[in-house]
Coordinates of C-alpha atoms and ligand atoms in Angstrom, one line a residue:
X242 CA -0.1 -0.2 -0.3
X243 CA 1.4 3.4 -1.0
X244 CA 2.3 6.0 2.0
X245 CA 2.7 9.1 0.9
X246 CA 1.7 12.6 2.6
X247 CA 0.8 14.9 0.1
X248 CA 0.5 18.5 0.9
X249 CA -0.7 20.6 -1.4
X250 CA -1.8 23.6 -0.1
X251 CA -2.7 25.5 -3.3
X252 CA -5.1 22.7 -4.0
X253 CA -6.0 22.7 -0.2
X254 CA -9.8 23.7 -0.2
X255 CA -11.9 25.8 1.7
X256 CA -13.4 27.3 -0.8
X257 CA -16.7 29.5 -1.7
X258 CA -17.8 28.6 -4.9
X259 CA -20.2 31.3 -4.6
X260 CA -20.3 34.3 -2.4
X261 CA -24.6 34.8 -2.3
X262 CA -26.0 34.7 0.9
X263 CA -26.8 31.3 2.8
X264 CA -29.8 32.4 4.4
X265 CA -31.6 29.2 3.3
X266 CA -29.2 26.2 3.4
X267 CA -29.5 22.5 2.7
X268 CA -26.8 20.4 4.5
X269 CA -25.6 17.1 3.9
X270 CA -22.4 15.6 5.8
X271 CA -20.5 12.4 3.6
X272 CA -18.5 10.7 6.5
X273 CA -16.0 8.4 4.7
X274 CA -13.3 6.0 5.5
X275 CA -10.7 3.9 3.2
X276 CA -7.9 1.6 3.3
X277 CA -8.9 0.5 6.8
X278 CA -6.7 -2.7 5.8
X279 CA -8.6 -4.6 8.4
X280 CA -7.8 -2.5 11.4
X281 CA -10.2 -2.9 14.3
X282 CA -8.5 -0.9 16.8
X283 CA -4.8 0.4 17.4
X284 CA -2.2 -1.3 19.8
X285 CA -1.8 1.2 22.0
X286 CA 1.8 1.2 22.0
X287 CA 2.1 4.6 22.3
X288 CA -0.1 7.3 23.2
X289 CA 0.9 8.7 19.6
X290 CA 0.3 6.6 17.4
X291 CA -2.9 5.3 19.4
X292 CA -5.2 6.2 16.8
X293 CA -7.6 4.2 14.2
X294 CA -9.8 1.4 13.6
X295 CA -13.0 0.3 12.7
X296 CA -14.4 0.1 16.3
X297 CA -13.6 3.6 17.4
X298 CA -14.9 5.3 13.5
X299 CA -18.2 3.7 14.9
X300 CA -17.9 4.8 18.4
X301 CA -17.4 8.2 17.0
X302 CA -20.4 8.2 14.7
X303 CA -23.1 6.4 17.2
X304 CA -22.3 9.2 19.9
X305 CA -22.6 11.9 17.2
X306 CA -25.5 10.5 15.1
X307 CA -27.6 13.5 16.1
X308 CA -25.2 16.2 15.1
X309 CA -23.9 14.3 11.8
X310 CA -27.3 13.9 10.4
X311 CA -28.4 13.7 7.8
X312 CA -25.2 12.1 6.4
X313 CA -24.1 9.3 3.7
X314 CA -21.4 6.9 5.7
X315 CA -19.2 5.8 2.7
X316 CA -16.5 3.5 2.8
X317 CA -14.3 4.1 -0.7
X318 CA -13.0 0.4 0.2
X319 CA -9.8 -1.8 1.1
X320 CA -11.2 -2.2 4.2
X321 CA -10.3 -6.0 4.4
X322 CA -7.5 -7.6 6.3
X323 CA -4.7 -9.7 4.8
X324 CA -5.4 -13.1 3.6
X325 CA -4.3 -14.8 6.7
X326 CA -6.2 -16.7 9.1
X327 CA -6.3 -13.6 11.9
X328 CA -6.6 -11.3 8.5
X329 CA -9.7 -13.6 8.2
X330 CA -10.7 -12.6 11.4
X331 CA -10.5 -9.3 11.1
X332 CA -12.3 -9.2 7.8
X333 CA -15.2 -10.9 8.8
X334 CA -15.3 -8.4 12.5
X335 CA -15.2 -5.5 9.9
X336 CA -17.9 -6.8 7.9
X337 CA -19.9 -7.2 11.1
X338 CA -19.4 -3.8 11.9
X339 CA -20.1 -2.2 8.7
X340 CA -23.3 -4.0 8.1
X341 CA -24.6 -3.1 11.8
X342 CA -23.4 0.4 11.2
X343 CA -25.4 0.7 8.4
X344 CA -23.1 2.0 5.7
X345 CA -24.7 3.6 2.7
X346 CA -22.4 2.3 0.1
X347 CA -19.5 0.4 0.3
X348 CA -16.5 0.0 -2.1
X349 CA -14.5 -3.4 -3.4
X350 CA -11.1 -2.4 -4.0
X351 CA -7.7 -4.7 -4.2
X352 CA -8.0 -5.8 -0.7
X353 CA -11.4 -7.3 -1.4
X354 CA -10.5 -8.8 -4.7
X355 CA -7.3 -10.7 -3.2
X356 CA -9.6 -12.2 -0.3
X357 CA -10.2 -16.3 -0.6
X358 CA -13.2 -16.9 -2.8
X359 CA -14.8 -19.1 -0.9
X360 CA -14.5 -17.3 2.3
X361 CA -15.5 -13.6 1.1
X362 CA -18.6 -15.3 -0.7
X363 CA -19.8 -17.2 2.6
X364 CA -19.0 -13.7 4.4
X365 CA -20.8 -12.1 2.2
X366 CA -24.1 -14.2 2.0
X367 CA -24.6 -13.9 5.4
X368 CA -24.7 -9.8 5.7
X369 CA -26.5 -7.1 3.2
X370 CA -23.5 -5.1 2.3
X371 CA -24.5 -2.1 0.1
X372 CA -21.3 -2.6 -2.3
X373 CA -21.2 -0.4 -5.0
X374 CA -18.5 -1.7 -7.6
X375 CA -17.6 -2.8 -11.0
X376 CA -17.4 -6.4 -10.0
X377 CA -20.2 -8.9 -11.7
X378 CA -23.0 -9.3 -8.9
X379 CA -22.6 -6.1 -7.7
X380 CA -24.8 -2.8 -8.3
X381 CA -22.5 -0.6 -10.4
X382 CA -24.1 2.3 -8.8
X383 CA -27.2 3.9 -6.4
X384 CA -29.1 6.8 -6.0
X385 CA -30.2 9.0 -2.8
X386 CA -32.1 12.3 -2.4
X387 CA -31.2 13.6 0.6
X388 CA -33.4 17.3 0.8
X389 CA -32.5 18.8 -2.3
X390 CA -29.7 17.0 -3.1
X391 CA -30.0 14.3 -5.8
X392 CA -26.7 12.0 -5.6
X393 CA -25.5 9.9 -8.3
X394 CA -22.9 7.3 -5.8
X395 CA -21.1 5.3 -8.7
X396 CA -17.9 3.0 -9.4
X397 CA -17.6 3.6 -13.2
X398 CA -15.8 6.3 -14.0
X399 CA -17.8 7.1 -17.0
X400 CA -21.1 6.7 -15.1
X401 CA -21.9 10.3 -14.9
X402 CA -26.0 11.2 -14.7
X403 CA -25.4 15.3 -15.6
X404 CA -28.2 16.5 -13.4
X405 CA -27.1 14.6 -10.5
X406 CA -24.4 15.3 -7.5
X407 CA -21.8 12.6 -8.8
X408 CA -19.6 11.0 -6.3
X409 CA -17.1 8.2 -7.6
X410 CA -15.8 5.6 -5.2
X411 CA -12.7 3.7 -6.6
X412 CA -9.3 2.8 -5.5
X413 CA -7.0 4.8 -7.5
X414 CA -4.6 6.9 -6.6
X415 CA -5.7 11.1 -6.2
X416 CA -3.2 11.6 -9.4
X417 CA -5.2 9.2 -11.6
X418 CA -8.4 10.5 -10.3
X419 CA -7.3 14.4 -11.0
X420 CA -7.9 13.0 -14.6
X421 CA -11.1 12.1 -14.6
X422 CA -13.8 14.6 -15.8
X423 CA -17.3 15.6 -14.4
X424 CA -17.3 13.9 -10.9
X425 CA -18.0 16.2 -8.3
X426 CA -16.8 14.3 -5.8
X427 CA -14.5 11.6 -5.8
X428 CA -13.2 9.6 -2.6
X429 CA -10.7 6.7 -3.1
X430 CA -9.2 4.3 -0.8
X431 CA -5.9 4.4 -2.5
X432 CA -3.9 5.0 1.1
X433 CA -2.2 8.3 0.4
X434 CA -2.5 10.2 3.5
X435 CA -4.0 13.4 1.8
X436 CA -3.8 17.0 4.1
X437 CA -7.1 17.6 3.0
X438 CA -9.6 17.4 0.0
X439 CA -7.5 18.4 -3.4
X440 CA -9.8 20.9 -5.8
X441 CA -8.8 19.9 -9.3
X442 CA -8.9 22.2 -12.4
X443 CA -12.2 20.5 -13.4
X444 CA -13.7 21.3 -10.2
X445 CA -13.6 18.0 -8.7
X446 CA -13.2 17.4 -4.9
X447 CA -11.0 14.4 -3.9
X448 CA -11.0 13.1 -0.5
X449 CA -9.1 9.8 0.3
X450 CA -9.8 7.7 3.4
X451 CA -7.4 7.8 5.9
X452 CA -5.2 4.7 5.9
X453 CA -6.6 2.3 9.1
X454 CA -8.9 4.6 10.2
X455 CA -6.6 7.2 11.9
X456 CA -9.0 10.0 11.2
X457 CA -13.0 10.0 9.8
X458 CA -13.0 12.2 7.2
X459 CA -16.3 14.8 7.1
X460 CA -16.9 16.6 4.0
X461 CA -19.8 18.8 4.6
X462 CA -22.0 20.1 1.6
X463 CA -23.9 23.3 2.1
X464 CA -26.1 23.8 -0.5
X465 CA -27.7 27.8 -0.4
X466 CA -31.1 29.1 -2.2
X467 CA -28.8 29.9 -5.2
X468 CA -28.3 26.0 -5.8
X469 CA -24.8 26.5 -5.4
X470 CA -22.5 23.9 -3.2
X471 CA -20.5 24.9 -0.9
X472 CA -17.9 22.7 0.6
X473 CA -16.1 22.0 4.1
X474 CA -14.3 19.4 5.2
X475 CA -12.8 18.0 8.7
X476 CA -10.8 15.3 9.6
X477 CA -12.1 13.9 13.3
X478 CA -9.4 11.5 14.5
X479 CA -10.0 8.4 16.3
X480 CA -8.0 9.1 19.6
X481 CA -8.3 6.8 22.9
X482 CA -11.3 9.2 24.0
X483 CA -13.9 7.3 22.1
X484 CA -15.9 4.6 23.4
X485 CA -17.1 2.0 21.5
X486 CA -20.8 0.8 22.0
X487 CA -21.3 -2.6 23.5
X488 CA -22.3 -4.4 20.2
X489 CA -19.0 -3.4 18.7
X490 CA -17.4 -4.6 22.0
X491 CA -19.2 -7.8 22.1
X492 CA -17.7 -8.2 17.9
X493 CA -14.3 -7.4 19.2
X494 CA -14.6 -10.1 22.3
X495 CA -15.4 -12.3 19.5
X496 CA -12.7 -11.4 17.3
X497 CA -10.1 -11.4 20.3
X498 CA -11.3 -15.1 21.8
X499 CA -11.1 -16.8 17.8
X500 CA -7.5 -15.2 17.9
X501 CA -7.1 -16.7 21.0
X502 CA -8.2 -20.1 19.5
X503 CA -6.0 -19.8 16.7
X504 CA -3.0 -19.4 19.0
X505 CA -4.2 -22.3 20.6
X506 CA -4.3 -24.2 17.2
X507 CA -1.1 -23.4 15.9
X508 CA 1.6 -26.3 16.3
X509 CA 4.0 -26.2 19.0
X510 CA 7.3 -25.1 17.4
X511 CA 10.1 -27.7 18.2
X512 CA 11.2 -27.4 21.4
X513 CA 15.3 -27.0 21.2
X514 CA 17.8 -25.7 23.8
X515 CA 18.4 -22.6 22.2
X516 CA 17.2 -19.6 24.6
X517 CA 17.9 -19.9 28.1
X518 CA 15.9 -17.2 29.7
X519 CA 17.2 -14.7 32.3
X520 CA 17.4 -17.4 35.2
X521 CA 20.2 -18.5 33.4
X522 CA 22.1 -15.1 33.6
X523 CA 21.2 -14.7 36.8
X524 CA 24.1 -16.8 38.3
X525 CA 26.8 -14.3 36.9
X526 CA 25.0 -11.0 36.5
X527 CA 22.6 -10.2 39.0
X528 CA 23.4 -6.4 38.5
X529 CA 22.6 -6.4 35.4
X530 CA 19.6 -8.2 35.9
X531 CA 18.5 -5.6 38.8
X532 CA 19.2 -3.0 36.6
X533 CA 16.7 -4.5 33.5
X534 CA 14.1 -4.8 36.3
X535 CA 13.7 -1.6 36.6
X536 CA 13.2 -1.2 33.0
X537 CA 9.2 -1.6 30.9
X538 CA 11.4 -4.6 29.2
X539 CA 10.8 -6.2 32.2
X540 CA 7.1 -5.9 32.5
X541 CA 6.2 -6.2 28.8
X542 CA 4.0 -8.7 28.8
X543 CA 1.9 -7.5 32.0
X544 CA 0.9 -4.7 29.7
X545 CA -0.7 -7.0 27.2
X546 CA -2.2 -8.5 30.7
X547 CA -3.9 -5.3 31.3
X548 CA -5.2 -4.9 27.6
X549 CA -6.7 -8.4 27.5
X550 CA -4.0 -9.2 24.4
X551 CA -1.9 -12.1 26.0
X552 CA -3.0 -14.9 23.1
X553 CA -2.9 -12.3 20.0
X554 CA 0.1 -13.2 18.4
X555 CA -0.1 -10.2 16.8
X556 CA 0.8 -8.5 20.2
X557 CA 2.8 -11.0 21.8
X558 CA 5.6 -11.0 19.3
X559 CA 7.6 -7.9 20.6
X560 CA 6.4 -8.3 24.0
X561 CA 8.5 -11.8 24.6
X562 CA 11.4 -13.5 23.9
X563 CA 12.0 -15.7 20.8
X564 CA 8.0 -15.8 19.5
X565 CA 7.5 -18.9 17.5
X566 CA 11.4 -19.7 17.3
X567 CA 12.6 -23.1 18.3
X568 CA 13.0 -23.0 22.2
X569 CA 11.2 -19.5 22.3
X570 CA 7.9 -18.4 23.6
X571 CA 4.6 -20.3 22.6
X572 CA 2.1 -19.1 25.4
X573 CA 2.5 -18.1 28.3
X574 CA 0.7 -21.6 30.1
X575 CA 3.6 -23.7 28.4
X576 CA 6.6 -21.4 28.4
X577 CA 6.4 -18.7 30.9
X578 CA 10.3 -18.5 31.4
X579 CA 10.0 -16.9 28.0
X580 CA 7.7 -13.7 28.8
X581 CA 8.9 -10.2 28.8
X582 CA 11.5 -8.8 26.6
X583 CA 14.4 -10.0 28.3
X584 CA 18.6 -10.4 27.9
X585 CA 18.7 -12.7 25.0
X586 CA 16.3 -10.4 22.8
X587 CA 19.0 -7.9 22.4
X588 CA 22.1 -10.0 23.3
X589 CA 21.2 -12.8 21.5
X590 CA 20.8 -16.7 22.0
X591 CA 23.1 -17.0 25.4
X592 CA 23.3 -21.0 25.6
X593 CA 26.8 -20.9 24.1
X594 CA 27.7 -18.4 26.2
X595 CA 26.2 -19.7 29.6
X596 CA 28.2 -23.1 28.9
X597 CA 31.4 -21.2 28.3
X598 CA 31.2 -17.7 29.2
X599 CA 34.4 -17.0 27.1
X600 CA 32.1 -17.0 23.5
X601 CA 31.0 -13.7 23.2
X602 CA 27.4 -12.6 23.1
X603 CA 26.2 -11.1 19.8
X604 CA 26.5 -7.2 19.6
X605 CA 23.7 -4.9 20.3
X606 CA 23.0 -2.3 17.9
X607 CA 20.2 0.1 16.9
X608 CA 18.9 -2.5 14.3
X609 CA 18.5 -5.3 17.3
X610 CA 15.7 -2.5 18.5
X611 CA 14.3 -1.6 15.3
X612 CA 12.8 -5.2 15.1
X613 CA 10.1 -4.0 17.4
X614 CA 11.0 -0.2 17.7
X615 CA 9.1 0.7 14.4
X616 CA 7.6 3.7 13.6
X617 CA 3.9 2.6 14.2
X618 CA 4.9 0.9 17.3
X619 CA 7.1 3.5 18.7
X620 CA 7.1 6.4 16.8
X621 CA 9.3 8.4 18.9
X622 CA 12.3 5.8 19.5
X623 CA 15.5 7.7 19.2
X624 CA 18.5 5.2 19.5
X625 CA 20.7 7.5 21.7
X626 CA 17.5 8.5 24.1
X627 CA 16.0 5.5 24.2
X628 CA 19.6 3.5 25.0
X629 CA 20.1 5.9 27.7
X630 CA 17.2 4.7 29.3
X631 CA 17.8 1.0 29.1
X632 CA 21.7 0.9 30.3
X633 CA 22.2 -1.6 32.8
Ligands
HEC99 C1 11.8 -7.9 21.4 C2 11.3 -6.5 21.1 C3 11.9 -5.4 21.5 C4 13.4 -5.1 21.2 C5 14.1 -5.8 20.4 C6 13.3 -4.2 22.2 N1 12.5 -3.7 22.6 FE1 12.5 -1.7 23.7 N2 10.5 -2.1 24.1 C7 10.0 -3.1 23.8 C8 8.5 -3.1 24.3 C9 7.4 -4.2 24.2 C10 8.3 -2.3 25.2 C11 7.3 -1.7 26.1 C12 6.9 -2.5 27.2 C13 5.7 -2.2 28.3 O1 5.9 -1.0 28.6 O2 4.8 -3.0 28.0 C14 9.9 -1.4 25.1 C15 9.9 -0.3 26.0 C16 11.2 0.4 25.6 C17 11.8 1.5 26.4 C18 10.8 2.1 27.4 C19 10.3 3.2 26.7 C20 9.9 4.6 27.8 O3 9.3 5.8 27.2 O4 10.0 4.4 28.9 C21 13.0 1.9 25.9 C22 13.7 3.1 26.4 C23 13.4 0.9 25.0 N3 12.5 0.1 24.5 C24 14.8 0.9 24.1 C25 15.0 0.1 23.7 C26 16.3 -0.2 23.1 C27 17.4 1.0 23.0 C28 16.3 -1.2 22.3 C29 17.7 -1.5 21.8 C30 18.7 -2.0 22.1 C31 15.5 -2.0 22.5 N4 14.8 -1.6 23.1 C32 14.6 -3.3 22.0 C33 10.4 -4.3 22.9 C34 11.4 -4.5 22.3
HEC100 C1 6.7 -4.6 16.2 C2 6.6 -4.6 17.5 C3 4.9 -4.4 18.7 C4 4.3 -5.1 18.7 C5 3.8 -5.8 17.1 C6 3.2 -4.7 19.5 N1 3.8 -3.9 20.4 FE1 3.1 -3.1 22.1 N2 5.0 -2.1 22.1 C7 5.8 -2.0 21.4 C8 7.2 -1.2 21.7 C9 8.2 -0.9 21.2 C10 6.5 -0.6 22.8 C11 6.9 0.7 23.9 C12 7.1 1.9 22.7 C13 7.5 3.1 23.2 O1 7.2 3.5 24.1 O2 8.2 3.8 22.5 C14 5.3 -0.9 23.0 C15 4.4 -0.9 24.0 C16 3.1 -1.2 24.6 C17 2.1 -0.9 25.4 C18 2.5 0.1 26.4 C19 1.9 1.2 26.3 C20 1.9 2.2 27.6 O3 2.4 3.3 27.4 O4 2.3 1.6 28.9 C21 1.2 -1.8 25.6 C22 -0.2 -1.7 26.2 C23 1.3 -2.5 24.1 N3 2.5 -2.3 23.6 C24 0.3 -3.3 23.3 C25 0.3 -3.7 22.3 C26 -0.7 -4.5 22.0 C27 -2.1 -5.1 22.5 C28 -0.7 -4.8 20.7 C29 -1.2 -5.8 19.6 C30 -2.5 -5.3 19.5 C31 1.1 -4.8 20.3 N4 1.3 -4.0 21.4 C32 2.2 -5.0 19.6 C33 6.0 -2.9 20.4 C34 5.0 -3.6 19.7
HEC101 C1 16.9 -3.6 24.9 C2 18.1 -4.4 25.3 C3 18.8 -5.3 25.9 C4 18.5 -6.0 27.0 C5 17.1 -6.6 27.0 C6 19.5 -6.1 28.0 N1 20.5 -5.9 27.5 FE1 22.5 -5.6 28.0 N2 23.2 -4.7 27.0 C7 22.6 -3.8 26.1 C8 23.1 -2.7 25.4 C9 22.8 -2.2 24.3 C10 24.5 -3.0 26.4 C11 25.6 -2.1 26.2 C12 26.4 -2.3 24.7 C13 27.2 -3.3 24.5 O1 28.4 -3.1 25.1 O2 26.5 -4.6 23.7 C14 24.5 -4.0 27.1 C15 25.6 -4.1 27.8 C16 25.4 -5.7 28.8 C17 26.5 -6.1 29.6 C18 28.0 -5.8 29.6 C19 28.8 -5.2 28.4 C20 29.8 -5.1 28.5 O3 30.9 -5.0 27.6 O4 30.2 -4.7 29.6 C21 26.0 -6.9 30.3 C22 26.7 -8.3 31.3 C23 24.3 -7.4 29.9 N3 24.2 -6.5 28.8 C24 23.6 -8.4 30.5 C25 22.4 -8.3 30.1 C26 21.5 -9.1 30.9 C27 22.0 -10.3 32.0 C28 20.4 -8.7 30.5 C29 19.2 -9.5 30.9 C30 18.8 -9.3 32.4 C31 20.7 -8.2 29.8 N4 21.8 -7.5 29.6 C32 19.5 -7.0 28.9 C33 21.2 -4.1 25.4 C34 20.5 -5.0 26.5
HEC102 C1 28.4 -18.8 34.1 C2 28.8 -17.3 34.4 C3 28.2 -16.5 33.1 C4 26.9 -17.0 32.8 C5 26.0 -17.9 33.2 C6 26.5 -15.9 31.9 N1 27.4 -14.9 31.5 FE1 27.6 -13.7 30.3 N2 29.2 -13.1 31.0 C7 30.2 -13.5 31.7 C8 31.6 -13.3 32.0 C9 32.8 -14.0 33.1 C10 31.6 -12.3 31.2 C11 33.1 -11.7 31.0 C12 33.8 -12.1 29.8 C13 34.7 -11.5 29.3 O1 35.2 -10.4 29.6 O2 35.5 -11.9 28.2 C14 30.4 -12.1 30.3 C15 30.2 -11.4 29.5 C16 28.5 -11.2 29.1 C17 28.3 -10.0 28.1 C18 29.6 -9.3 27.5 C19 29.8 -9.3 25.9 C20 30.3 -10.8 26.0 O3 29.9 -11.1 25.0 O4 31.3 -11.0 26.2 C21 27.3 -10.2 28.2 C22 26.3 -8.9 27.0 C23 26.8 -11.1 28.8 N3 27.8 -12.0 28.9 C24 25.2 -11.3 28.8 C25 24.9 -12.6 29.1 C26 23.6 -13.1 29.0 C27 22.5 -12.9 28.6 C28 23.1 -14.5 29.9 C29 22.1 -15.3 30.0 C30 21.7 -15.7 28.8 C31 24.5 -14.4 30.3 N4 25.6 -13.7 30.1 C32 25.2 -15.5 31.6 C33 29.6 -14.9 32.6 C34 28.6 -15.4 32.7

């Protein structure tokens, strides 16, 4: 998925198409998402990246239903997760949410096309999703009337209805979208981070769903008595303050319990004599153990316990030693000795060194940290600063 921050100050829009007086106005919000990529909720690893996910989108919209009405709720596609067992569980939960949130229209983009056929077909059969898509078996377009707005919502770039307000739902990039003529609004799920709407030379307003639902796009249309439409736009961040509703919590609970089943079903990797665990190091390095105990690394598994995510492979991997590697962490019942970010995560498998301390451990470099301190999970990571905090 392309990730590009596009800042187009010149094209940024807060434009007034007409300066006529707006005594009588009709208002319509177009609430849009796109490129959710299976994101249900953020990991919460850092306050700075604690945004996003369909659960919070639902929480925000249901809490502000009245203020936002009347609105069209549109997802431009690429909402599905990866084609993996856990990815499928995410896709299922997202479809459950799309269905319960009563989306007006949903796009069908690359992520949807790459889903396993039988899985996706049976998922769609058990829900009624208003897909607007050029795919066979879906409606290519749909019409909506809301106050004085007469809208044509379509997935086909040629399908313009001149007398209507034309909205295209697509997965193409904004660069390609800006070459399309005749559309009033284009909503893409290309995964590009637009700073705001882009107004093209042909007066098309292009918006792009914020990747992973970190923000909800709200494009407001105000129609004056002269018939002209004035647009305004805002991004609603989906931070920690947003509480999902009980029904969404139930969908998340089902997801979490199925993920946990998935972890139980996974074959146990061969137990071998690889990692030793921290107790083997205590014999000779007690002062290092004492100072490590004071770092957050020593309590990384407790953080997962607090949020009920100890059985989610996508979380466990960075909060333990050697997840799913031979002789590493498997689950907390069978391998409790490898919970938390221990010595061997940085110094390498210590077996040989424990047996003969003249055999040296692996050197620790910035690269060692970056396995876990990624942009998404640790946006404030700065090697010298972080190194200072874990010195022992
Ligand atoms: C196996 C994954 C992993 C590796 C490798 C790793 N860390 Fe961490 N680190 C974590 C996790 C997980 C946490 C959060 C623990 C918690 O609070 O639950 C963390 C937290 C930290 C913190 C605490 C941040 C704070 O603001 O208090 C520092 C500092 C840190 N790591 C530094 C490092 C450095 C430096 C390296 C490399 C030499 C490194 N880490 C390697 C997983 C890792
Ligand atoms: C790629 C590695 C990685 C993955 C995957 C990961 N974490 Fe983390 N986690 C970290 C690191 C690194 C930190 C410390 C970040 C920092 O302070 O810079 C952290 C910190 C945390 C914290 C402590 C936050 C705090 O401020 O006390 C929690 C809670 C947490 N992670 C939960 C999760 C959950 C839940 C998941 C799965 C959805 C997850 N993590 C997946 C690396 C990871
Ligand atoms: C987050 C990564 C990380 C973890 C976890 C970690 N260390 Fe270290 N350790 C380092 C770094 C970085 C240094 C200093 C740089 C170096 O010499 O490699 C270091 C230095 C050391 C040294 C001294 C090296 C010397 O040359 O004097 C010892 C001994 C040591 N660690 C043992 C341990 C033990 C025992 C544990 C577990 C209780 C542990 N470390 C956990 C990263 C880590
Ligand atoms: C039997 C005692 C003993 C045990 C057990 C032991 N070490 Fe050491 N370790 C030493 C000694 C002694 C040195 C210093 C070696 C030297 O100066 O050449 C050392 C050095 C180190 C160093 C410095 C760099 C290097 O490789 O020389 C690190 C890091 C380290 N140990 C980590 C660990 C870790 C991690 C464990 C547990 C997996 C561990 N040690 C277990 C005795 C031990």
